[in-house]
Short mmCIF file of C-alpha atoms and ligand atoms in Angstrom, two decimals:
data_model
loop_
_atom_site.label_atom_id
_atom_site.label_comp_id
_atom_site.label_asym_id
_atom_site.label_seq_id
_atom_site.Cartn_x
_atom_site.Cartn_y
_atom_site.Cartn_z
CA MET A 1 5.70 -18.90 20.92
CA SER A 2 3.32 -16.30 21.60
CA ARG A 3 -0.34 -16.26 20.44
CA THR A 4 -2.20 -13.30 18.31
CA ALA A 5 -5.36 -12.72 16.69
CA ALA A 6 -5.39 -12.62 13.06
CA LEU A 7 -7.21 -12.21 9.21
CA SER A 8 -5.90 -15.11 7.57
CA THR A 9 -7.42 -16.53 3.94
CA ALA A 10 -7.42 -19.99 3.84
CA SER A 11 -6.56 -20.37 -0.13
CA ALA A 12 -6.77 -18.18 -3.40
CA GLY A 13 -9.27 -15.88 -3.31
CA ALA A 14 -10.97 -17.45 -0.06
CA PRO A 15 -12.19 -15.03 2.36
CA LEU A 16 -10.10 -13.36 5.41
CA THR A 17 -11.73 -15.02 8.63
CA ALA A 18 -10.04 -14.36 11.92
CA THR A 19 -8.13 -16.70 13.34
CA THR A 20 -5.15 -17.09 16.06
CA ILE A 21 -1.49 -16.97 14.88
CA GLU A 22 2.00 -18.19 16.19
CA ARG A 23 4.69 -15.10 16.37
CA ARG A 24 7.89 -16.01 17.27
CA ASP A 25 10.23 -16.23 20.59
CA LEU A 26 11.94 -12.65 20.83
CA ARG A 27 15.72 -12.88 19.21
CA ASP A 28 18.21 -10.47 20.22
CA ASP A 29 17.21 -8.13 17.81
CA ASP A 30 13.72 -8.78 18.08
CA ILE A 31 11.40 -6.06 19.14
CA THR A 32 7.37 -6.85 19.78
CA ILE A 33 4.88 -4.71 18.42
CA ASP A 34 1.34 -4.17 19.40
CA ILE A 35 -0.07 -3.18 16.17
CA ALA A 36 -2.88 -0.93 15.91
CA TYR A 37 -3.33 0.15 12.17
CA ALA A 38 -2.51 -2.40 8.88
CA GLY A 39 -3.37 -0.38 5.93
CA ILE A 40 -4.67 -2.63 2.96
CA CYS A 41 -2.73 -2.54 -0.15
CA HIS A 42 -3.77 -3.79 -3.65
CA SER A 43 -0.42 -5.86 -3.69
CA ASP A 44 -2.62 -7.78 -0.59
CA ILE A 45 -5.71 -8.10 -3.05
CA HIS A 46 -3.32 -9.42 -5.89
CA GLN A 47 -1.97 -12.11 -3.69
CA VAL A 48 -4.86 -13.24 -1.67
CA ARG A 49 -6.20 -13.72 -5.17
CA GLU A 50 -2.56 -15.14 -6.71
CA GLU A 51 -2.23 -13.22 -9.26
CA TRP A 52 1.40 -13.03 -9.37
CA GLY A 53 1.59 -16.57 -8.94
CA SER A 54 1.30 -19.42 -6.55
CA ALA A 55 1.45 -18.25 -3.27
CA ILE A 56 1.75 -19.63 0.27
CA PHE A 57 -1.80 -20.47 1.97
CA PRO A 58 -2.80 -20.09 4.67
CA MET A 59 -1.98 -16.31 4.86
CA VAL A 60 -1.77 -13.22 6.47
CA PRO A 61 -1.83 -10.31 4.45
CA GLY A 62 -0.64 -6.75 5.33
CA HIS A 63 2.48 -4.47 5.04
CA GLU A 64 1.72 -1.33 6.19
CA ILE A 65 1.87 -1.71 9.73
CA ALA A 66 1.61 1.06 12.65
CA GLY A 67 1.92 0.27 16.36
CA ILE A 68 3.18 0.63 19.61
CA VAL A 69 6.31 -1.50 20.66
CA SER A 70 5.55 -3.66 23.36
CA SER A 71 8.89 -5.82 24.59
CA VAL A 72 12.29 -5.50 23.19
CA GLY A 73 15.33 -8.00 23.24
CA ASP A 74 18.15 -8.19 24.96
CA GLY A 75 20.10 -6.84 22.34
CA VAL A 76 17.68 -4.32 20.69
CA THR A 77 19.38 -0.65 20.83
CA ARG A 78 17.44 2.24 18.55
CA TYR A 79 13.91 0.71 20.29
CA GLN A 80 12.16 1.37 23.46
CA VAL A 81 8.77 -0.44 25.35
CA GLY A 82 6.43 3.07 24.27
CA ASP A 83 8.03 3.56 20.58
CA ARG A 84 5.83 3.99 17.91
CA VAL A 85 6.66 2.07 14.76
CA GLY A 86 6.34 1.37 11.41
CA VAL A 87 7.32 -1.85 9.20
CA GLY A 88 7.00 -2.04 6.02
CA CYS A 89 7.26 -4.84 3.08
CA MET A 90 10.13 -6.49 4.42
CA VAL A 91 11.26 -7.96 7.71
CA ASP A 92 14.84 -9.31 6.84
CA SER A 93 18.26 -9.06 4.41
CA CYS A 94 21.12 -10.84 4.89
CA GLY A 95 22.70 -7.00 5.66
CA GLU A 96 25.76 -7.99 4.36
CA CYS A 97 25.36 -7.23 0.18
CA GLU A 98 26.23 -4.01 -1.08
CA PHE A 99 22.71 -3.16 -1.80
CA CYS A 100 21.91 -3.91 2.08
CA LYS A 101 25.09 -2.08 3.34
CA ASP A 102 23.86 0.63 0.42
CA GLY A 103 20.28 0.42 2.28
CA GLN A 104 18.45 -0.77 -0.71
CA GLU A 105 17.70 -4.09 1.00
CA GLN A 106 14.57 -4.87 -1.29
CA PHE A 107 17.81 -5.88 -3.65
CA CYS A 108 19.40 -7.99 -1.55
CA VAL A 109 21.61 -10.96 -3.13
CA ARG A 110 20.33 -13.01 -0.51
CA GLY A 111 16.57 -12.62 -1.14
CA ALA A 112 14.97 -9.49 1.18
CA VAL A 113 12.48 -12.21 3.25
CA MET A 114 8.59 -10.81 2.62
CA THR A 115 6.33 -9.78 4.90
CA TYR A 116 4.14 -12.04 5.06
CA ASN A 117 4.01 -14.68 1.69
CA GLY A 118 7.30 -15.50 2.32
CA LYS A 119 9.80 -17.39 3.88
CA GLY A 120 12.15 -16.06 6.92
CA TYR A 121 15.97 -17.54 6.81
CA ASP A 122 14.81 -19.70 9.66
CA GLY A 123 12.45 -21.54 7.03
CA GLU A 124 8.65 -20.34 9.12
CA GLU A 125 6.38 -18.71 7.03
CA THR A 126 5.89 -15.06 7.54
CA MET A 127 2.52 -14.02 8.60
CA GLY A 128 1.42 -10.16 8.20
CA GLY A 129 0.03 -6.92 9.48
CA TYR A 130 -3.47 -7.70 9.63
CA SER A 131 -3.44 -9.24 12.70
CA GLN A 132 -2.41 -7.56 17.07
CA GLN A 133 0.85 -8.32 17.14
CA VAL A 134 4.32 -8.90 15.43
CA VAL A 135 7.96 -9.53 16.31
CA VAL A 136 10.20 -8.23 13.91
CA SER A 137 14.35 -7.75 13.71
CA GLU A 138 14.82 -3.73 15.22
CA ARG A 139 16.08 -3.44 11.84
CA PHE A 140 13.21 -3.37 9.90
CA ALA A 141 11.66 -1.07 11.75
CA VAL A 142 11.57 2.63 11.01
CA ARG A 143 9.86 5.40 13.87
CA ILE A 144 7.19 7.13 13.25
CA PRO A 145 6.52 10.67 13.96
CA ASP A 146 5.17 11.91 16.38
CA ALA A 147 3.50 14.34 14.18
CA LEU A 148 1.99 11.53 12.23
CA GLU A 149 -0.65 9.45 14.03
CA LEU A 150 -1.00 6.23 13.76
CA ASP A 151 -3.49 5.70 11.34
CA VAL A 152 -2.80 7.85 8.42
CA ALA A 153 0.75 7.07 9.04
CA ALA A 154 0.23 2.91 8.58
CA PRO A 155 -0.01 3.46 4.52
CA LEU A 156 2.93 5.36 4.01
CA LEU A 157 4.77 2.26 5.06
CA CYS A 158 4.42 0.97 1.97
CA ALA A 159 1.72 3.04 -0.33
CA GLY A 160 4.28 5.85 0.72
CA ILE A 161 7.56 4.44 0.12
CA THR A 162 7.06 3.32 -2.77
CA THR A 163 5.68 6.63 -4.38
CA PHE A 164 8.45 8.93 -2.52
CA ASN A 165 11.57 6.44 -3.69
CA PRO A 166 11.18 7.15 -7.90
CA LEU A 167 9.68 10.72 -7.21
CA LYS A 168 13.33 11.28 -5.57
CA ARG A 169 15.35 9.16 -8.27
CA TRP A 170 13.43 10.71 -11.35
CA GLY A 171 13.83 14.41 -9.92
CA ALA A 172 10.80 15.70 -9.57
CA GLY A 173 11.27 19.67 -8.47
CA PRO A 174 10.74 22.30 -8.89
CA GLY A 175 10.61 23.23 -12.50
CA THR A 176 10.13 19.98 -13.53
CA LYS A 177 5.94 18.51 -14.79
CA VAL A 178 5.08 15.21 -13.16
CA ALA A 179 2.14 12.96 -14.30
CA VAL A 180 0.37 10.74 -11.91
CA VAL A 181 -1.46 7.70 -13.25
CA GLY A 182 -3.98 6.64 -10.92
CA LEU A 183 -5.19 7.93 -8.05
CA GLY A 184 -5.49 5.34 -5.65
CA GLY A 185 -3.71 3.93 -2.33
CA LEU A 186 0.01 5.19 -4.12
CA GLY A 187 -1.19 7.74 -6.33
CA HIS A 188 -2.98 9.81 -4.04
CA LEU A 189 0.61 10.24 -1.52
CA GLY A 190 2.10 9.98 -5.21
CA VAL A 191 0.92 13.59 -5.82
CA LYS A 192 1.67 15.01 -2.41
CA PHE A 193 5.24 13.95 -2.38
CA ALA A 194 5.35 15.38 -5.74
CA ALA A 195 3.80 18.75 -5.36
CA ALA A 196 5.83 18.54 -1.64
CA LEU A 197 9.12 17.97 -3.69
CA GLY A 198 7.54 21.53 -5.99
CA ALA A 199 7.00 19.07 -9.25
CA GLU A 200 3.74 21.02 -11.07
CA VAL A 201 1.46 17.89 -10.65
CA THR A 202 -1.05 16.71 -13.31
CA VAL A 203 -3.63 13.46 -12.23
CA LEU A 204 -4.33 10.70 -14.84
CA SER A 205 -7.01 9.17 -13.31
CA GLN A 206 -10.05 7.05 -15.35
CA SER A 207 -12.48 10.07 -14.99
CA THR A 208 -13.05 13.42 -13.61
CA ALA A 209 -15.10 12.03 -10.21
CA LYS A 210 -11.71 12.30 -8.09
CA GLN A 211 -10.77 15.89 -9.79
CA ALA A 212 -11.63 18.01 -6.52
CA ASP A 213 -9.68 15.37 -4.06
CA SER A 214 -6.43 16.25 -7.31
CA THR A 215 -6.54 19.54 -6.31
CA ARG A 216 -6.37 18.98 -2.44
CA PHE A 217 -3.95 16.69 -2.60
CA GLY A 218 -1.89 19.22 -4.59
CA ALA A 219 -2.29 19.16 -8.53
CA VAL A 220 -2.78 21.93 -10.87
CA ASP A 221 -4.22 19.60 -13.70
CA HIS A 222 -6.72 16.42 -13.67
CA ARG A 223 -7.39 15.21 -16.79
CA ALA A 224 -9.78 11.51 -16.90
CA THR A 225 -7.68 8.90 -19.65
CA LYS A 226 -11.29 7.48 -20.78
CA ASP A 227 -11.35 11.26 -22.75
CA GLU A 228 -9.31 11.23 -26.42
CA ALA A 229 -8.57 14.69 -26.16
CA THR A 230 -6.84 14.33 -23.12
CA PHE A 231 -4.04 12.38 -24.85
CA GLU A 232 -3.98 15.14 -27.72
CA ASP A 233 -3.76 18.18 -25.21
CA LEU A 234 -1.02 16.72 -23.17
CA ARG A 235 0.86 15.22 -25.89
CA GLY A 236 4.74 15.72 -24.79
CA GLN A 237 4.13 17.86 -21.80
CA PHE A 238 5.67 15.53 -19.22
CA ASP A 239 9.56 15.16 -17.49
CA LEU A 240 8.44 12.29 -15.48
CA ILE A 241 5.33 10.18 -15.37
CA LEU A 242 4.99 7.67 -12.41
CA ASN A 243 2.26 4.86 -12.78
CA THR A 244 0.53 3.26 -10.12
CA VAL A 245 -2.28 1.50 -11.83
CA SER A 246 -2.99 -2.13 -11.27
CA ALA A 247 -4.09 -2.32 -14.90
CA ASN A 248 -2.61 -2.47 -17.61
CA LEU A 249 -2.33 0.70 -19.75
CA PRO A 250 -1.97 1.06 -23.28
CA PHE A 251 1.95 2.59 -22.97
CA ASP A 252 2.03 3.93 -26.33
CA ASP A 253 0.03 6.18 -25.10
CA TYR A 254 1.01 7.65 -22.38
CA LEU A 255 4.84 8.03 -23.41
CA ALA A 256 3.63 10.05 -26.16
CA LEU A 257 2.97 12.17 -23.26
CA LEU A 258 6.46 12.30 -22.18
CA LYS A 259 8.91 15.44 -23.28
CA PRO A 260 12.21 14.01 -24.83
CA ASN A 261 14.58 12.53 -21.91
CA GLY A 262 11.66 11.94 -20.20
CA ALA A 263 10.64 8.71 -18.06
CA MET A 264 7.56 6.27 -17.51
CA VAL A 265 8.06 4.87 -14.13
CA ASN A 266 6.06 1.97 -13.02
CA VAL A 267 5.08 0.85 -9.61
CA GLY A 268 1.81 -0.45 -10.45
CA ALA A 269 2.27 -4.35 -11.27
CA PRO A 270 -0.64 -5.89 -13.12
CA SER A 271 -0.54 -9.99 -13.51
CA GLU A 272 -0.41 -9.80 -17.35
CA PRO A 273 2.58 -8.78 -19.33
CA SER A 274 2.41 -5.06 -21.27
CA SER A 275 3.87 -4.01 -24.61
CA PHE A 276 4.94 -1.00 -25.93
CA GLN A 277 6.43 0.08 -29.28
CA ALA A 278 10.00 0.28 -29.97
CA PHE A 279 9.28 3.20 -31.81
CA SER A 280 7.36 4.79 -28.87
CA LEU A 281 10.85 5.03 -26.58
CA ILE A 282 13.79 5.46 -29.44
CA GLY A 283 11.53 9.02 -30.80
CA GLY A 284 12.46 10.95 -28.07
CA SER A 285 14.94 8.94 -26.41
CA LYS A 286 12.72 8.26 -22.95
CA VAL A 287 13.07 6.06 -20.81
CA LEU A 288 10.81 3.21 -19.44
CA ALA A 289 11.56 1.72 -15.90
CA GLY A 290 10.17 0.79 -13.16
CA SER A 291 10.52 0.82 -9.05
CA ASN A 292 10.37 -1.54 -6.49
CA ILE A 293 9.03 -0.01 -3.23
CA GLY A 294 12.46 1.27 -1.39
CA GLY A 295 14.74 1.04 1.35
CA ILE A 296 14.95 1.30 5.23
CA PRO A 297 16.57 4.75 5.39
CA GLN A 298 14.93 5.91 2.42
CA THR A 299 11.74 4.60 4.58
CA GLN A 300 12.49 6.65 7.29
CA GLU A 301 13.52 9.86 5.64
CA MET A 302 10.20 9.82 3.52
CA LEU A 303 8.48 9.46 6.73
CA ASP A 304 10.25 12.31 8.40
CA PHE A 305 10.12 14.28 4.89
CA ALA A 306 5.61 13.23 5.21
CA ALA A 307 5.70 14.70 9.46
CA GLU A 308 7.94 18.15 8.17
CA HIS A 309 4.70 18.66 5.24
CA GLY A 310 2.04 17.54 6.68
CA ILE A 311 1.54 14.57 4.10
CA ALA A 312 -0.75 11.70 5.39
CA ALA A 313 -2.80 9.46 3.57
CA GLU A 314 -6.61 9.85 2.81
CA ILE A 315 -8.36 6.89 5.20
CA GLU A 316 -11.26 5.14 5.33
CA THR A 317 -11.14 3.17 8.72
CA ILE A 318 -12.66 -0.11 8.57
CA SER A 319 -13.58 -3.26 11.26
CA ALA A 320 -12.02 -7.10 10.33
CA ASP A 321 -15.13 -7.49 9.25
CA GLN A 322 -15.67 -5.16 7.01
CA VAL A 323 -12.14 -6.24 4.93
CA ASN A 324 -13.70 -8.83 1.94
CA GLU A 325 -15.74 -6.24 1.15
CA ALA A 326 -13.63 -3.70 1.38
CA TYR A 327 -11.14 -5.51 -1.15
CA ASP A 328 -14.07 -5.48 -4.00
CA ARG A 329 -14.00 -2.15 -3.49
CA VAL A 330 -10.53 -1.62 -3.62
CA VAL A 331 -10.58 -3.28 -7.03
CA ALA A 332 -14.18 -1.42 -8.54
CA SER A 333 -11.28 2.50 -7.70
CA ASP A 334 -13.44 2.96 -5.41
CA VAL A 335 -12.06 4.01 -2.04
CA ARG A 336 -10.91 7.16 -0.68
CA TYR A 337 -7.50 6.50 -0.93
CA ARG A 338 -6.11 3.89 1.71
CA PHE A 339 -8.36 1.87 3.79
CA VAL A 340 -7.05 1.03 6.95
CA ILE A 341 -7.91 -2.27 9.26
CA ASP A 342 -8.31 -0.93 13.00
CA THR A 343 -7.22 -4.06 14.06
CA ALA A 344 -8.43 -4.43 17.70
CA THR A 345 -11.65 -5.40 16.17
CA ILE A 346 -10.38 -8.29 14.96
CA GLY A 347 -11.91 -11.51 16.41
CA ALA A 348 -14.19 -8.67 18.39
P1 NAP B 1 -5.32 1.52 -6.17
O1 NAP B 1 -5.43 2.00 -4.35
O2 NAP B 1 -5.92 0.16 -6.46
O3 NAP B 1 -5.23 2.52 -7.24
C1 NAP B 1 -4.96 1.79 -8.43
C2 NAP B 1 -5.37 3.18 -9.06
O4 NAP B 1 -5.57 2.46 -10.64
C3 NAP B 1 -7.33 3.54 -8.89
O5 NAP B 1 -7.47 3.79 -7.83
C4 NAP B 1 -7.62 3.11 -10.48
O6 NAP B 1 -6.94 5.30 -10.48
C5 NAP B 1 -6.42 3.18 -11.42
N1 NAP B 1 -6.82 1.85 -12.28
C6 NAP B 1 -7.72 0.34 -11.52
N2 NAP B 1 -8.13 0.00 -12.66
C7 NAP B 1 -7.70 0.97 -13.81
C8 NAP B 1 -7.61 0.48 -14.98
N3 NAP B 1 -8.40 -1.24 -15.82
N4 NAP B 1 -7.40 1.66 -15.79
C9 NAP B 1 -7.31 2.14 -15.36
N5 NAP B 1 -6.41 2.41 -14.23
C10 NAP B 1 -6.98 2.12 -13.63
O7 NAP B 1 -3.86 0.53 -5.98
P2 NAP B 1 -2.70 0.53 -4.87
O8 NAP B 1 -2.67 -0.24 -3.53
O9 NAP B 1 -2.28 1.81 -5.33
O10 NAP B 1 -1.96 -0.25 -5.83
C11 NAP B 1 -1.52 0.14 -7.05
C12 NAP B 1 -0.35 -1.15 -7.46
O11 NAP B 1 0.29 -0.66 -7.36
C13 NAP B 1 -0.57 -2.50 -7.11
O12 NAP B 1 -0.91 -3.12 -8.38
C14 NAP B 1 0.38 -2.82 -6.73
O13 NAP B 1 0.26 -4.12 -6.86
C15 NAP B 1 1.20 -1.97 -6.96
N6 NAP B 1 2.36 -1.67 -5.81
C16 NAP B 1 3.83 -1.84 -6.71
C17 NAP B 1 4.64 -1.67 -5.43
C18 NAP B 1 6.45 -1.87 -6.02
O14 NAP B 1 6.62 -1.76 -5.08
N7 NAP B 1 6.28 -1.30 -7.01
C19 NAP B 1 4.61 -1.26 -3.87
C20 NAP B 1 2.71 -1.84 -3.52
C21 NAP B 1 1.86 -1.14 -4.89
P3 NAP B 1 -7.97 6.54 -10.99
O15 NAP B 1 -9.64 6.04 -10.33
O16 NAP B 1 -7.41 7.10 -10.85
O17 NAP B 1 -8.31 5.92 -12.20
ZN1 ZN B 2 1.65 -2.65 -0.69
#
């Protein structure tokens, strides 16, 4: 066992404070990562505040991890000390079921082990990336290309793969019109990926405050959803709507913006149930779908695509003592566009 500095919360909604936690001894296929940066995902806030049901405390959140390999187990083949690597939302899966074999570890039949607020197959509770070191199987690490700095790469490990996966699956590309709802951590990467894939991208944001940024990220249009004219003007326009909003939306209004046969895919995960009219789907044979992060092979594909296309997260780097304030700013949609913790400041 080794000890590492971490930001931990004792109970639901309690502030994050600096402490130390234990990391396991290296197993054969484990690597130790010296974490340089950890992104703050809205999912961290949902879980710290128990908005998704009961959670495990004390909790060290963080599933957007970027750092450097500092030691390797005897059986490690993929990585060496000094390699630049990332870890996302998962740290283990059975490796044997049809989904694991297909590189969709998030659907592991035994249950993928989440990076934090989860239990490993050894029964130990998992602790996430708001810390200075993590020990993880090499199967759940991905290589961060040299073209990407570690700080702007960290958010790709969750926000990046969560948007890249459905854009690919639902065919965002040349000749398609894609709307991204919510310009936050996920949304801004969704815009960049959709534009790089060749789609014509519109941002649907609560206001026009982020309009200039939408253009900078590659969108051709940006509309305020608080303006009712938006829903008149854009009726029947989109092949795909990617909803990244952390709160509930009036689904019928958004489904009306799809072309016939179009799909609205939800990655935003509000705690309250949603409702919609069946006729909002039936009329145009539309699809209302969800999407869950992405598997390890596709996470590597996404990072390589990002490096090739010059895609990185727009970040505000913060020190450990600013994390609680940062949470409030994320909830207020006041982040441009991802907070990233400089883990060297934990306990400093
Ligand atoms: P975020 O940075 O807070 O972005 C969410 C954006 O939604 C905000 O920037 C805001 O954009 C918009 N928004 C917020 N409240 C709203 C409201 N009441 N009405 C309308 N729009 C609102 O959050 P994130 O980190 O991108 O995460 C977004 C959601 O995805 C969270 O629920 C998170 O848990 C979930 N998530 C899901 C997966 C998955 O696998 N499916 C993975 C990661 C995260 P504007 O200012 O542009 O309106
Ligand atoms: Zn996340």
